[in-house]
Coordinates of C-alpha atoms and ligand atoms in Angstrom, one line a residue:
M265 CA 0.0 0.0 0.0
K266 CA 1.4 3.4 -1.0
Q267 CA -0.1 6.8 -0.5
I268 CA -0.7 8.6 -3.8
C269 CA -2.1 11.9 -4.7
V270 CA -3.5 12.6 -8.2
V271 CA -3.7 16.3 -9.2
G272 CA -6.4 17.1 -11.8
I273 CA -9.5 14.8 -11.7
G274 CA -10.6 14.7 -15.3
Y275 CA -10.8 11.8 -17.8
V276 CA -7.2 10.6 -16.9
G277 CA -6.9 11.8 -13.3
L278 CA -10.2 10.2 -12.1
V279 CA -9.4 6.8 -13.8
T280 CA -5.9 6.8 -12.5
A281 CA -6.9 7.7 -9.0
A282 CA -9.7 5.1 -8.9
C283 CA -7.6 2.3 -10.5
F284 CA -4.6 2.9 -8.2
A285 CA -7.0 2.8 -5.2
D286 CA -8.5 -0.4 -6.5
L287 CA -5.0 -2.0 -6.5
G288 CA -5.0 -1.4 -2.7
N289 CA -3.3 2.0 -2.5
R290 CA -4.5 5.0 -0.5
V291 CA -5.3 7.7 -3.1
I292 CA -6.2 11.3 -2.5
A293 CA -7.7 12.9 -5.7
L294 CA -7.3 16.7 -5.9
D295 CA -8.9 19.2 -8.2
V296 CA -9.2 23.0 -8.1
N297 CA -12.8 22.7 -9.5
E298 CA -14.8 22.9 -6.2
K299 CA -18.1 21.8 -7.8
R300 CA -16.4 18.7 -9.3
I301 CA -15.0 17.7 -5.9
E302 CA -18.3 18.5 -4.1
N303 CA -20.1 16.3 -6.7
L304 CA -17.6 13.5 -6.4
N305 CA -18.0 13.5 -2.6
K306 CA -21.8 12.9 -3.3
G307 CA -21.0 10.1 -5.8
I308 CA -21.8 12.2 -8.9
M309 CA -19.3 11.5 -11.7
P310 CA -18.0 14.5 -13.7
I311 CA -17.6 12.4 -16.8
Y312 CA -19.1 9.4 -18.5
E313 CA -16.7 6.4 -18.6
P314 CA -18.0 2.9 -18.5
G315 CA -17.5 1.2 -15.2
L316 CA -16.1 4.3 -13.5
E317 CA -19.0 5.1 -11.2
E318 CA -19.0 1.6 -9.7
L319 CA -15.2 1.6 -9.3
V320 CA -15.1 5.0 -7.6
G321 CA -18.0 4.1 -5.3
R322 CA -16.3 0.8 -4.3
N323 CA -13.0 2.5 -3.4
V324 CA -14.6 5.4 -1.7
S325 CA -16.6 3.0 0.5
A326 CA -13.4 1.1 1.3
H327 CA -11.8 4.4 2.4
R328 CA -9.0 4.0 -0.2
L329 CA -10.1 6.9 -2.3
T330 CA -10.9 10.5 -1.1
F331 CA -11.5 13.8 -2.9
T332 CA -10.2 17.2 -1.9
T333 CA -9.5 20.7 -3.2
S334 CA -6.8 21.2 -0.6
Y335 CA -3.2 20.7 -1.7
A336 CA -2.1 20.5 2.0
E337 CA -4.5 17.7 2.6
A338 CA -3.5 15.9 -0.6
L339 CA 0.2 16.1 0.0
K340 CA 0.3 15.2 3.7
D341 CA 2.2 11.9 4.0
T342 CA 2.1 11.4 0.3
E343 CA 5.0 9.7 -1.5
F344 CA 3.8 10.1 -5.1
A345 CA 2.0 13.0 -6.8
F346 CA 0.7 12.4 -10.3
I347 CA 0.0 15.6 -12.3
A348 CA -2.9 14.9 -14.7
V349 CA -4.2 18.3 -15.6
A350 CA -5.2 19.3 -19.1
T351 CA -2.7 20.5 -21.7
P352 CA -4.9 22.0 -24.4
S353 CA -3.7 23.6 -27.7
G354 CA -2.4 27.1 -27.4
A355 CA -3.0 29.8 -30.1
N356 CA -0.2 28.5 -32.4
G357 CA -0.7 24.8 -31.8
E358 CA 1.7 24.6 -29.0
A359 CA 0.7 22.8 -25.7
D360 CA -0.6 25.3 -23.2
L361 CA 1.2 24.5 -20.0
Q362 CA -0.5 27.0 -17.7
Y363 CA -2.3 24.2 -15.7
V364 CA 0.8 22.2 -15.3
A365 CA 2.7 25.3 -14.2
A366 CA 0.0 26.1 -11.6
A367 CA -0.1 22.6 -10.3
A368 CA 3.7 22.3 -10.0
K369 CA 3.9 25.7 -8.3
T370 CA 1.3 24.8 -5.7
I371 CA 2.9 21.4 -5.1
A372 CA 6.3 23.2 -4.5
Q373 CA 4.7 25.7 -2.0
T374 CA 2.8 23.0 -0.1
M375 CA 5.1 19.9 0.0
S376 CA 6.6 19.1 3.3
A377 CA 8.6 16.0 2.7
H378 CA 10.4 14.1 -0.1
L379 CA 8.0 13.7 -3.0
I380 CA 8.1 12.0 -6.4
I381 CA 6.3 14.2 -8.9
I382 CA 5.0 12.3 -11.9
N383 CA 3.9 14.0 -15.1
K384 CA 1.0 12.0 -16.4
S385 CA -0.3 14.9 -18.5
T386 CA 0.9 14.9 -22.1
V387 CA 3.6 17.5 -22.1
P388 CA 6.1 18.8 -24.6
V389 CA 9.6 17.4 -24.6
G390 CA 11.6 19.2 -22.0
T391 CA 8.7 19.8 -19.6
G392 CA 10.0 17.5 -17.0
D393 CA 13.1 19.6 -16.6
W394 CA 10.9 22.7 -16.6
V395 CA 8.7 21.3 -13.8
A396 CA 11.8 20.5 -11.8
D397 CA 12.8 24.1 -12.1
I398 CA 9.4 25.3 -11.0
I399 CA 9.5 23.1 -8.0
K400 CA 13.0 24.2 -7.0
N401 CA 12.2 27.9 -7.5
N402 CA 9.0 27.8 -5.5
Q403 CA 9.8 25.8 -2.5
P404 CA 9.9 28.0 0.7
K405 CA 12.9 25.8 1.8
P406 CA 14.7 23.1 -0.1
I407 CA 13.0 19.7 0.2
P408 CA 14.3 16.8 -1.9
F409 CA 12.1 15.7 -4.8
A410 CA 12.3 13.8 -8.1
V411 CA 10.4 14.3 -11.4
V412 CA 9.3 11.3 -13.4
S413 CA 7.5 11.3 -16.7
C414 CA 4.8 8.6 -16.9
P415 CA 2.8 9.4 -20.0
E416 CA -0.8 8.0 -20.2
F417 CA -1.9 5.8 -23.1
L418 CA -5.5 5.0 -22.1
R419 CA -8.4 5.6 -24.5
E420 CA -11.7 7.1 -23.5
G421 CA -14.5 4.6 -23.4
T422 CA -12.1 1.7 -22.4
A423 CA -10.1 3.6 -19.9
I424 CA -10.3 1.2 -17.0
G425 CA -9.4 -1.8 -19.1
D426 CA -6.5 0.2 -20.6
F427 CA -5.2 1.2 -17.2
N428 CA -5.3 -2.4 -16.0
Q429 CA -3.9 -3.9 -19.1
P430 CA -1.6 -1.4 -20.6
H431 CA 0.5 -2.3 -23.7
R432 CA 3.4 -0.8 -21.8
T433 CA 4.4 1.6 -19.0
V434 CA 6.9 4.2 -20.0
L435 CA 8.9 6.0 -17.3
G436 CA 11.4 8.7 -17.8
S437 CA 13.7 10.2 -15.2
F438 CA 17.3 11.1 -14.4
D439 CA 16.6 9.7 -10.9
R440 CA 16.8 6.0 -11.4
D441 CA 15.7 5.3 -7.9
A442 CA 12.5 7.4 -8.3
A443 CA 11.7 5.8 -11.6
E444 CA 12.1 2.3 -10.0
K445 CA 9.7 3.3 -7.2
V446 CA 7.1 4.4 -9.8
A447 CA 7.7 1.2 -11.7
Q448 CA 6.9 -0.7 -8.5
L449 CA 3.5 1.0 -8.4
H450 CA 2.8 -0.5 -11.9
L451 CA 4.2 -4.0 -11.2
P452 CA 0.7 -5.5 -10.5
L453 CA -0.3 -4.6 -14.1
R454 CA 2.3 -7.0 -15.4
S455 CA 3.0 -4.9 -18.5
P456 CA 6.4 -4.3 -20.0
I457 CA 8.0 -1.3 -18.3
I458 CA 10.5 0.9 -20.1
I459 CA 12.7 3.2 -18.1
T460 CA 14.4 5.9 -20.0
D461 CA 15.3 9.6 -19.7
L462 CA 12.7 12.3 -19.2
R463 CA 12.8 13.7 -22.8
T464 CA 12.6 10.3 -24.5
A465 CA 9.6 9.3 -22.4
E466 CA 7.8 12.6 -23.3
M467 CA 8.6 12.0 -26.9
I468 CA 7.3 8.4 -26.9
K469 CA 3.9 9.7 -26.0
Y470 CA 3.8 12.3 -28.8
A471 CA 5.3 9.9 -31.4
S472 CA 2.7 7.2 -30.5
N473 CA -0.3 9.5 -30.8
A474 CA 1.0 11.1 -34.0
F475 CA 1.6 7.6 -35.5
L476 CA -1.9 6.4 -34.6
A477 CA -3.5 9.6 -36.1
T478 CA -1.4 9.1 -39.2
K479 CA -2.5 5.5 -39.5
I480 CA -6.1 6.5 -39.4
S481 CA -5.5 9.3 -42.0
F482 CA -3.8 6.8 -44.2
I483 CA -6.7 4.4 -44.2
N484 CA -9.1 7.3 -44.8
E485 CA -7.1 8.2 -47.9
I486 CA -7.2 4.5 -49.0
A487 CA -11.0 4.6 -48.4
D488 CA -11.3 7.4 -50.9
I489 CA -9.2 5.6 -53.4
C490 CA -11.3 2.4 -52.8
E491 CA -14.5 4.3 -53.4
A492 CA -13.2 5.7 -56.7
L493 CA -11.9 2.3 -57.9
G494 CA -14.6 0.0 -56.7
A495 CA -13.0 -1.7 -53.7
D496 CA -14.3 -2.1 -50.1
V497 CA -12.0 -0.5 -47.5
K498 CA -13.4 -2.6 -44.7
E499 CA -12.2 -5.7 -46.4
V500 CA -9.0 -4.0 -47.4
A501 CA -8.3 -3.1 -43.8
V502 CA -8.9 -6.7 -42.7
G503 CA -6.6 -8.0 -45.4
M504 CA -3.9 -5.5 -44.4
G505 CA -4.4 -6.1 -40.7
Y506 CA -3.3 -9.7 -40.8
D507 CA 0.2 -8.6 -41.6
K508 CA 1.7 -8.3 -38.1
R509 CA 3.9 -5.5 -39.3
I510 CA 0.7 -3.5 -40.0
G511 CA -1.7 -4.8 -37.4
S512 CA -5.5 -4.5 -37.5
A513 CA -6.0 -1.6 -35.0
M514 CA -6.8 1.9 -36.0
L515 CA -7.7 0.9 -39.6
D516 CA -11.4 1.9 -39.4
A517 CA -12.0 4.5 -42.1
G518 CA -14.5 7.2 -41.2
L519 CA -15.0 10.9 -40.6
G520 CA -11.5 11.5 -39.4
W521 CA -10.0 11.5 -35.9
G522 CA -11.2 13.9 -33.2
G523 CA -11.0 13.9 -29.4
S524 CA -9.1 15.7 -26.7
C525 CA -5.7 14.4 -27.8
F526 CA -4.9 13.4 -31.4
P527 CA -5.7 16.9 -32.8
K528 CA -3.8 18.8 -30.1
D529 CA -0.9 16.4 -29.8
V530 CA -0.2 16.2 -33.6
K531 CA -0.2 20.0 -33.7
A532 CA 2.0 20.3 -30.5
L533 CA 4.6 17.9 -32.0
A534 CA 4.7 19.8 -35.2
F535 CA 5.1 23.0 -33.2
M536 CA 8.0 21.5 -31.3
A537 CA 9.7 20.4 -34.5
E538 CA 9.2 23.8 -36.2
E539 CA 10.7 25.6 -33.1
K540 CA 13.9 23.5 -33.8
L541 CA 13.7 24.2 -37.5
V542 CA 12.7 20.6 -38.4
E543 CA 10.0 20.6 -41.0
P544 CA 7.2 18.3 -39.9
R545 CA 5.9 17.5 -43.4
I546 CA 4.0 14.4 -42.5
L547 CA 2.4 15.8 -39.4
N548 CA 1.2 19.0 -41.1
T549 CA -0.2 17.0 -44.0
V550 CA -2.0 14.6 -41.6
T551 CA -3.6 17.5 -39.7
H552 CA -4.8 19.2 -42.9
A553 CA -6.1 16.0 -44.4
N554 CA -8.0 15.3 -41.2
Y555 CA -9.8 18.7 -41.2
D556 CA -10.4 18.5 -44.9
R557 CA -12.2 15.3 -44.4
R558 CA -15.0 17.0 -42.5
R559 CA -15.6 19.3 -45.5
T560 CA -15.5 16.3 -47.9
V561 CA -18.1 14.5 -45.8
V562 CA -20.4 17.5 -45.9
K563 CA -20.0 17.7 -49.7
R564 CA -20.9 14.1 -50.0
I565 CA -24.0 14.6 -47.9
E566 CA -24.9 17.6 -50.1
Q567 CA -24.4 15.5 -53.3
M568 CA -26.8 12.9 -52.0
L569 CA -29.5 15.5 -51.1
G570 CA -28.9 17.8 -54.2
T571 CA -28.9 20.7 -51.8
L572 CA -28.6 21.3 -48.1
Q573 CA -30.9 24.3 -48.2
G574 CA -34.2 23.6 -46.5
K575 CA -33.3 20.0 -45.8
T576 CA -33.7 18.3 -42.4
I577 CA -30.8 16.2 -41.5
G578 CA -30.5 13.8 -38.5
L579 CA -27.1 13.0 -36.9
L580 CA -26.7 9.6 -35.2
G581 CA -24.2 10.3 -32.5
M582 CA -22.2 13.4 -31.5
A583 CA -19.4 12.2 -29.2
F584 CA -15.9 12.0 -30.9
K585 CA -16.1 8.2 -30.4
P586 CA -18.5 5.8 -28.7
N587 CA -18.7 5.2 -25.0
T588 CA -17.7 8.7 -24.0
D589 CA -19.5 12.0 -23.4
D590 CA -16.4 13.9 -24.6
M591 CA -17.1 16.4 -27.4
R592 CA -13.6 17.9 -27.5
E593 CA -12.7 18.2 -31.2
A594 CA -15.5 15.9 -32.2
P595 CA -15.9 15.8 -36.0
S596 CA -19.6 16.2 -35.4
I597 CA -19.0 19.9 -34.3
D598 CA -17.6 21.0 -37.7
I599 CA -19.9 18.8 -39.7
A600 CA -23.1 20.0 -37.9
Q601 CA -22.0 23.6 -38.2
M602 CA -21.3 23.3 -42.0
L603 CA -24.7 21.6 -42.5
V604 CA -26.4 24.5 -40.6
D605 CA -24.3 27.0 -42.6
G606 CA -25.5 25.3 -45.8
G607 CA -29.1 26.0 -44.9
A608 CA -30.1 22.6 -43.3
T609 CA -32.0 22.1 -40.1
V610 CA -30.0 19.7 -38.0
R611 CA -31.2 17.3 -35.3
A612 CA -29.1 14.9 -33.4
Y613 CA -29.3 12.0 -31.1
D614 CA -26.5 10.8 -28.8
P615 CA -27.1 8.4 -25.8
V616 CA -24.6 10.1 -23.6
A617 CA -23.1 13.3 -25.1
A618 CA -26.3 15.1 -25.8
E619 CA -25.9 17.7 -23.0
N620 CA -22.3 18.5 -23.9
A621 CA -23.2 18.7 -27.6
H622 CA -26.1 21.0 -26.9
G623 CA -23.8 23.4 -25.0
I624 CA -21.4 23.6 -28.0
L625 CA -24.0 23.6 -30.8
P626 CA -27.1 25.5 -29.6
A627 CA -28.1 25.8 -33.3
I628 CA -29.0 22.1 -33.5
T629 CA -31.8 20.3 -31.7
M630 CA -31.0 17.3 -29.6
V631 CA -33.7 14.6 -29.6
D632 CA -34.2 11.7 -27.2
D633 CA -34.7 8.9 -29.6
P634 CA -33.3 7.9 -33.1
Y635 CA -36.8 7.1 -34.4
D636 CA -38.1 10.5 -33.4
M637 CA -35.2 12.0 -35.2
A638 CA -35.9 10.0 -38.3
K639 CA -39.4 11.3 -38.5
D640 CA -39.7 13.6 -41.6
S641 CA -35.9 13.8 -42.0
D642 CA -34.4 14.1 -45.5
A643 CA -31.2 12.3 -44.6
L644 CA -29.6 10.5 -41.6
V645 CA -25.8 10.6 -41.0
V646 CA -24.0 8.1 -38.8
I647 CA -21.4 10.2 -36.9
T648 CA -20.5 8.0 -33.9
E649 CA -20.7 4.2 -34.1
W650 CA -22.6 3.7 -30.8
N651 CA -23.5 0.0 -30.4
E652 CA -27.2 0.8 -30.2
F653 CA -27.1 2.0 -33.8
K654 CA -26.0 -1.3 -35.2
Q655 CA -29.3 -3.0 -35.1
L656 CA -31.8 -0.2 -35.4
D657 CA -35.1 -1.1 -37.0
L658 CA -34.1 0.4 -40.4
E659 CA -37.4 -0.5 -42.0
R660 CA -39.2 1.6 -39.4
I661 CA -36.6 4.4 -39.9
R662 CA -37.1 4.3 -43.7
N663 CA -40.9 4.6 -43.3
L664 CA -40.5 7.6 -40.9
M665 CA -38.1 9.5 -43.2
K666 CA -39.2 12.0 -45.8
T667 CA -36.5 10.6 -48.1
P668 CA -34.6 7.4 -47.2
I669 CA -31.0 8.8 -47.5
L670 CA -28.3 7.3 -45.2
F671 CA -24.8 8.5 -45.1
D672 CA -22.9 6.0 -42.9
G673 CA -19.8 7.9 -41.7
R674 CA -18.6 4.9 -39.7
N675 CA -19.4 2.0 -42.0
V676 CA -21.7 0.5 -39.4
Y677 CA -24.1 -1.0 -41.9
D678 CA -23.9 -3.6 -44.7
P679 CA -24.4 -1.5 -47.9
A680 CA -26.2 -4.3 -49.8
E681 CA -28.6 -4.9 -47.0
V682 CA -29.4 -1.3 -46.4
R683 CA -29.9 -0.6 -50.1
S684 CA -32.2 -3.6 -50.4
L685 CA -34.4 -1.9 -47.8
G686 CA -34.8 1.0 -50.2
F687 CA -32.2 3.4 -48.8
S688 CA -30.0 5.5 -50.9
Y689 CA -26.8 4.6 -49.0
R690 CA -23.2 5.8 -49.0
G691 CA -20.6 4.6 -46.6
V692 CA -16.9 5.5 -46.5
G693 CA -14.7 3.7 -49.0
R694 CA -17.4 1.1 -49.8
G695 CA -16.8 1.2 -53.6
F696 CA -17.6 -2.4 -54.1
D697 CA -21.3 -2.7 -54.8
G698 CA -21.7 -6.4 -55.0
K699 CA -21.4 -6.7 -58.8
Ligands
NAD802 P1 -9.5 17.1 -18.3 O1 -9.7 18.4 -18.8 O2 -10.6 16.1 -18.4 O3 -9.2 17.2 -16.7 C1 -8.2 18.1 -16.2 C2 -8.6 18.4 -14.8 O4 -7.5 19.2 -14.2 C3 -9.9 19.3 -14.6 O5 -10.8 18.7 -13.7 C4 -9.3 20.6 -14.0 O6 -10.2 21.2 -13.1 C5 -8.1 20.1 -13.3 N1 -7.1 21.2 -13.0 C6 -6.7 22.2 -13.8 N2 -5.8 23.0 -13.2 C7 -5.6 22.4 -12.0 C8 -4.7 22.6 -10.9 N3 -3.8 23.6 -10.9 N4 -4.7 21.8 -9.8 C9 -5.6 20.8 -9.8 N5 -6.4 20.5 -10.7 C10 -6.4 21.2 -11.9 O7 -8.2 16.5 -18.9 P2 -7.9 15.0 -19.4 O8 -8.6 14.7 -20.6 O9 -8.0 14.1 -18.3 O10 -6.3 15.2 -19.8 C11 -5.3 15.3 -18.9 C12 -4.0 15.1 -19.5 O11 -3.8 13.7 -19.9 C13 -3.8 15.9 -20.8 O12 -2.4 16.3 -20.9 C14 -4.1 14.9 -21.9 O13 -3.3 15.2 -23.1 C15 -3.5 13.7 -21.3 N6 -4.2 12.4 -21.8 C16 -5.6 12.4 -21.9 C17 -6.2 11.2 -22.3 C18 -7.7 11.2 -22.4 O14 -8.2 10.2 -22.9 N7 -8.5 12.2 -22.1 C19 -5.4 10.1 -22.6 C20 -4.1 10.1 -22.4 C21 -3.4 11.3 -22.0
UGA803 C1 -6.2 8.1 -28.2 C2 -5.1 7.0 -28.1 O1 -5.7 5.9 -28.7 C3 -4.7 6.7 -26.7 O2 -3.7 5.7 -26.7 C4 -4.2 8.0 -26.1 O3 -3.8 7.8 -24.7 C5 -5.2 9.1 -26.1 O4 -5.6 9.3 -27.5 C6 -4.8 10.4 -25.6 O5 -3.6 10.7 -25.7 O6 -5.7 11.1 -25.2 P1 -8.8 8.3 -27.7 O7 -8.6 9.7 -28.3 O8 -9.5 8.2 -26.4 O9 -7.3 7.7 -27.5 O10 -9.5 7.4 -28.7 P2 -9.2 6.5 -30.0 O11 -9.9 5.3 -29.9 O12 -7.7 6.5 -30.3 O13 -9.9 7.4 -31.1 C7 -9.4 8.7 -31.5 C8 -10.1 9.2 -32.7 O14 -9.8 8.4 -33.9 C9 -11.7 9.1 -32.6 O15 -12.3 10.2 -33.2 C10 -12.0 7.8 -33.4 O16 -13.3 7.9 -34.0 C11 -11.0 7.9 -34.5 N1 -10.6 6.5 -35.0 C12 -10.0 5.6 -34.2 C13 -10.9 6.2 -36.4 O17 -11.4 7.1 -37.1 N2 -10.5 5.0 -36.8 C14 -9.9 4.1 -36.1 O18 -9.6 3.0 -36.6 C15 -9.7 4.4 -34.7

């Protein structure tokens, strides 16, 4: 049993805190957002993540997990402090480190004994050294500490599983002893542990996200070529994925990647490269291709409808991916806005992200049921591949719609089957039409 403090209780911080508590540690979860902590103390989750409410509740009941807004309380007798605050995009694509700086400064001012400070936030290469300077310069009197980089690789929607079965744990530090102690915390997960220097660990995180985003953009480009040449990208991806050097993950063609991380991390890595006069050609192209994709999708919907003006379009799903309520950089935001700008009336259904979506897009109407949304719609567009869309009663949907037009932005449906029901159907990269 170790005493751990997690600073920043968002998607990463809350999962990290609850999962470390579940391993038997004593965890104090700290956030500056008073409402968030007040709610957590009442058992109200700030985010939707499958399994999280039960996990948090169980560990709170066992007195292994507590919540606070007080740094003094959180750091008392604590050996490890994980920083998991947000690092959003700044004005020029750089990572905005204001929250990391604020957290590090308050830790320095509050700590009273040796502390291992662990950067879990995704931070630019060199931030570990910078955090060490902040700590040193803000301590009222010198207290020994170590900084370790421990980047997070979990995905939203499967975060608890990803925490418990990581592909690897990456640790970076110049203090080998501190890194070994952080490694001990991760031993029960039985994943490969890589200990390297601070900057290399920070780079592994950015390189990983940039590679995954590039892989998705690659299959999206292949999808467009498939569509033009009469091949089916879903089958192409399966065929490619059997090659172990390629692997089958991240080969689902669709509307492009969104979320709180790929967009900002690819831009931040490009920014770091440019600062050092290295031209990030691939990274810049990938970012442009990804944003262009949203425009292309809207053009395709317009082609199917003839015009957007005066049409009623229903969006199935709004979250940037299924099993989350996160709307950060969701492709749905740009797509819905472009449809509205083109003169369409847009309605949307999302089982979990509706409230967040409504806050961002007041111009669209959120509905409570996909069938209500289909009623008198000119077209439906699959934006997020929620499980509950996979076996909708499409016959009923067709009968409710004004015109049975279906743009399947996530290739959820079988084109031949949907067409046989009388829909005008277009997926992504489904060029093979059965002939
Ligand atoms: P988030 O926005 O969900 O949560 C951040 C939390 O930090 C908020 O609750 C905020 O109130 C709190 N905070 C801000 N300043 C603070 C301070 N000074 N002291 C204490 N708390 C403070 O962020 P997130 O999505 O969990 O991301 C956190 C970091 O993890 C980012 O760097 C991100 O790139 C990285 N990451 C995120 C994911 C993901 O799936 N979301 C996955 C891997 C890595
Ligand atoms: C991603 C990474 O997968 C995590 O390893 C990483 O920790 C995290 O970013 C982060 O740094 O925040 P996440 O954004 O939660 O996780 O979700 P993904 O499943 O990777 O999906 C990201 C985006 O790519 C979504 O918009 C999704 O729809 C899209 N995607 C994903 C595709 O279009 N095709 C795919 O095959 C996979």
